[in-house]
Coordinates of C-alpha atoms in Angstrom, one line a residue:
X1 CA 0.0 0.0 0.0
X2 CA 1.7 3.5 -0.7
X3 CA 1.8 6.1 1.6
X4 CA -0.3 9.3 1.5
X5 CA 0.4 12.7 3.7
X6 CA -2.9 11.0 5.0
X7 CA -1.7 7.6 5.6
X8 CA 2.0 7.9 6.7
X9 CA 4.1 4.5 7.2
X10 CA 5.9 4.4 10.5
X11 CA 9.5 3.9 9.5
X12 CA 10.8 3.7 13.4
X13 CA 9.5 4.2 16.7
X14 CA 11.7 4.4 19.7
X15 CA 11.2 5.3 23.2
X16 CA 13.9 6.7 25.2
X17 CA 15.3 7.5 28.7
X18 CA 16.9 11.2 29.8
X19 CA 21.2 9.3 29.5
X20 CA 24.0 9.6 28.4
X21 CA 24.2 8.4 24.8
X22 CA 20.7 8.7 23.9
X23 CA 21.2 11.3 21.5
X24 CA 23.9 9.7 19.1
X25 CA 22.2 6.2 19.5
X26 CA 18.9 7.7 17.9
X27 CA 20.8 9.7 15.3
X28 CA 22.1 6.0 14.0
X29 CA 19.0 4.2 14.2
X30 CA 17.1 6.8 11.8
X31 CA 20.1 6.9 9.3
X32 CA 19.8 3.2 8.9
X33 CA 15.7 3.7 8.9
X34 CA 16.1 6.0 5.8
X35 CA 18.9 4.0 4.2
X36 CA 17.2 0.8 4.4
X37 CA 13.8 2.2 2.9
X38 CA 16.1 4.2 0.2
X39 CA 15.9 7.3 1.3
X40 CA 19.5 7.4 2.4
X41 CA 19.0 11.4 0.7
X42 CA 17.0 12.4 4.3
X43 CA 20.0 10.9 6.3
X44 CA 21.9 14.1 7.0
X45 CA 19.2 16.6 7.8
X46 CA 17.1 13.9 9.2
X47 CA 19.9 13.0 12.0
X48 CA 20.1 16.8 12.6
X49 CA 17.0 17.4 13.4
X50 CA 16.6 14.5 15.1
X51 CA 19.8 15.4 17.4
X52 CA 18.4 19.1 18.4
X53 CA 14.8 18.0 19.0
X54 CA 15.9 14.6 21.3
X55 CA 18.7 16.9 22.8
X56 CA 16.0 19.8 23.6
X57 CA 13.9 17.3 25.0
X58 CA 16.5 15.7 27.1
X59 CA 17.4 19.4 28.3
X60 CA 14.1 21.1 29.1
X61 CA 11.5 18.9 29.3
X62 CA 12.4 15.8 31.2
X63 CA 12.5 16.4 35.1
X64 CA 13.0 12.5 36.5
X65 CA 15.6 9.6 35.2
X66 CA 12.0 8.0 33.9
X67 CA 10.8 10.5 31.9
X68 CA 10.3 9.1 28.8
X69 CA 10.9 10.6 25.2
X70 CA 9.7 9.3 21.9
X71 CA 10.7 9.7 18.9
X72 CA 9.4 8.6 15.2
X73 CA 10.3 8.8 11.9
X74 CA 7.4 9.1 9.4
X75 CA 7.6 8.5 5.8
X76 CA 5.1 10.4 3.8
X77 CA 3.7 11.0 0.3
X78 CA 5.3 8.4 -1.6
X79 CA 8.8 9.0 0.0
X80 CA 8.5 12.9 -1.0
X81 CA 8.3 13.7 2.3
X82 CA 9.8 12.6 6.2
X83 CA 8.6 14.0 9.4
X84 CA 10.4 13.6 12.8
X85 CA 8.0 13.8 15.7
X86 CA 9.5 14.0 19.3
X87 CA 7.2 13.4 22.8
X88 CA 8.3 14.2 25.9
X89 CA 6.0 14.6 29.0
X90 CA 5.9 18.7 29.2
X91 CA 3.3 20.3 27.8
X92 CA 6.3 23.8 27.8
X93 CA 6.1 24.9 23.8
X94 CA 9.3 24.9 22.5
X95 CA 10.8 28.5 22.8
X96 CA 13.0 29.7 19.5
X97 CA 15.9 31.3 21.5
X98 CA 18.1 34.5 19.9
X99 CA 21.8 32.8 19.4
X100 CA 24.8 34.7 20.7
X101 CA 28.1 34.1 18.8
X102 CA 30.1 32.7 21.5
X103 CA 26.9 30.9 23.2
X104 CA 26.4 26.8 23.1
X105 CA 22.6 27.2 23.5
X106 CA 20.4 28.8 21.5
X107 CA 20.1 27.3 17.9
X108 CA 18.6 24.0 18.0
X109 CA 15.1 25.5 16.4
X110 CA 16.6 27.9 14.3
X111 CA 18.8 24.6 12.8
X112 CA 15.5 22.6 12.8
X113 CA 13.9 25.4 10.8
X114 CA 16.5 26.1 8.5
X115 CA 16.6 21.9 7.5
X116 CA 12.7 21.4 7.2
X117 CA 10.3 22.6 5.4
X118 CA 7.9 23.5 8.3
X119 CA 7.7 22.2 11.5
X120 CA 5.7 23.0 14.5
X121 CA 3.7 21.0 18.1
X122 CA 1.2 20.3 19.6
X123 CA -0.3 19.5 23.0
X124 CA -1.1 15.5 23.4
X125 CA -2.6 13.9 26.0
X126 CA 0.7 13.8 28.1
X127 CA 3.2 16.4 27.1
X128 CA 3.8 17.6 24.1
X129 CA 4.6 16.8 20.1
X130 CA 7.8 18.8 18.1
X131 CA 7.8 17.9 14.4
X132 CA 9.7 18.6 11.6
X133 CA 8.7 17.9 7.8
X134 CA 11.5 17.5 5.8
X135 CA 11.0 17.2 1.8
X136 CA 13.3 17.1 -1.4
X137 CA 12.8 20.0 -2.2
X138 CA 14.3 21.2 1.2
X139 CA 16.6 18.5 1.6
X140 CA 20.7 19.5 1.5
X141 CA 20.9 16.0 -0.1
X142 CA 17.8 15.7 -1.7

């Protein structure tokens, strides 16, 4: 069955705990996600957005060790498109933050903006949903 912006296929689905490593090990498992269904072209971007969004997660909305995160990688329209939607358990909107040239904080968003072409949240039922389209038209790669 192809998939629609309606009807997206679930590529991956992970849940993970606020730890060291957490960040790098997702950015692996959705290259090899994309590679295996052959859309290796989403790899770069994909991890990069995937990496800020976990990281901002990890940061600002996880409180307790058990705090969970989610994270899934959507393939959509055929291929033409990929999403990457991160839950975490605060319903806190994720704040674009004015980067200082010598700061380490501040970008994640505007690097998430810059590699997709939209992305947004919204409230759920416990916490929160970040997403990020990313298409070929946007893609570095694509």
């Amino acid at each position: 069955m192809a998939s629609t912006a309606v009807d997206p296929e679930t590529m991956i689905m992970l849940v993970l705990f606020r730890g060291p490593g957490q960040v790098a090990m997702t950015r692996c498992l959705v290259r090899a996600a994309l590679e295996h269904r052959g859309l290796g072209g989403y790899a770069d971007d994909a991890e990069a957005i995937t990496s800020e969004l976990v990281t901002n997660a990890i940061q600002h909305a996880t409180t307790d060790i058990g705090d969970k995160i989610g994270v899934t990688l959507l393939r959509a329209w055929g291929g033409e498109a990929v999403s990457v939607v991160v839950t975490d358990p605060s319903p806190v909107p994720p704040v674009k933050r004015e980067a200082t040239a010598t700061g380490e904080h501040g970008r994640g968003l505007h690097i998430v903006e810059a590699l997709s072409a939209r992305w947004a949240w919204n409230l759920e039922d416990d916490g929160k949903a970040v997403y990020a389209i990313l298409t070929r038209e946007y893609s570095s790669h694509g």
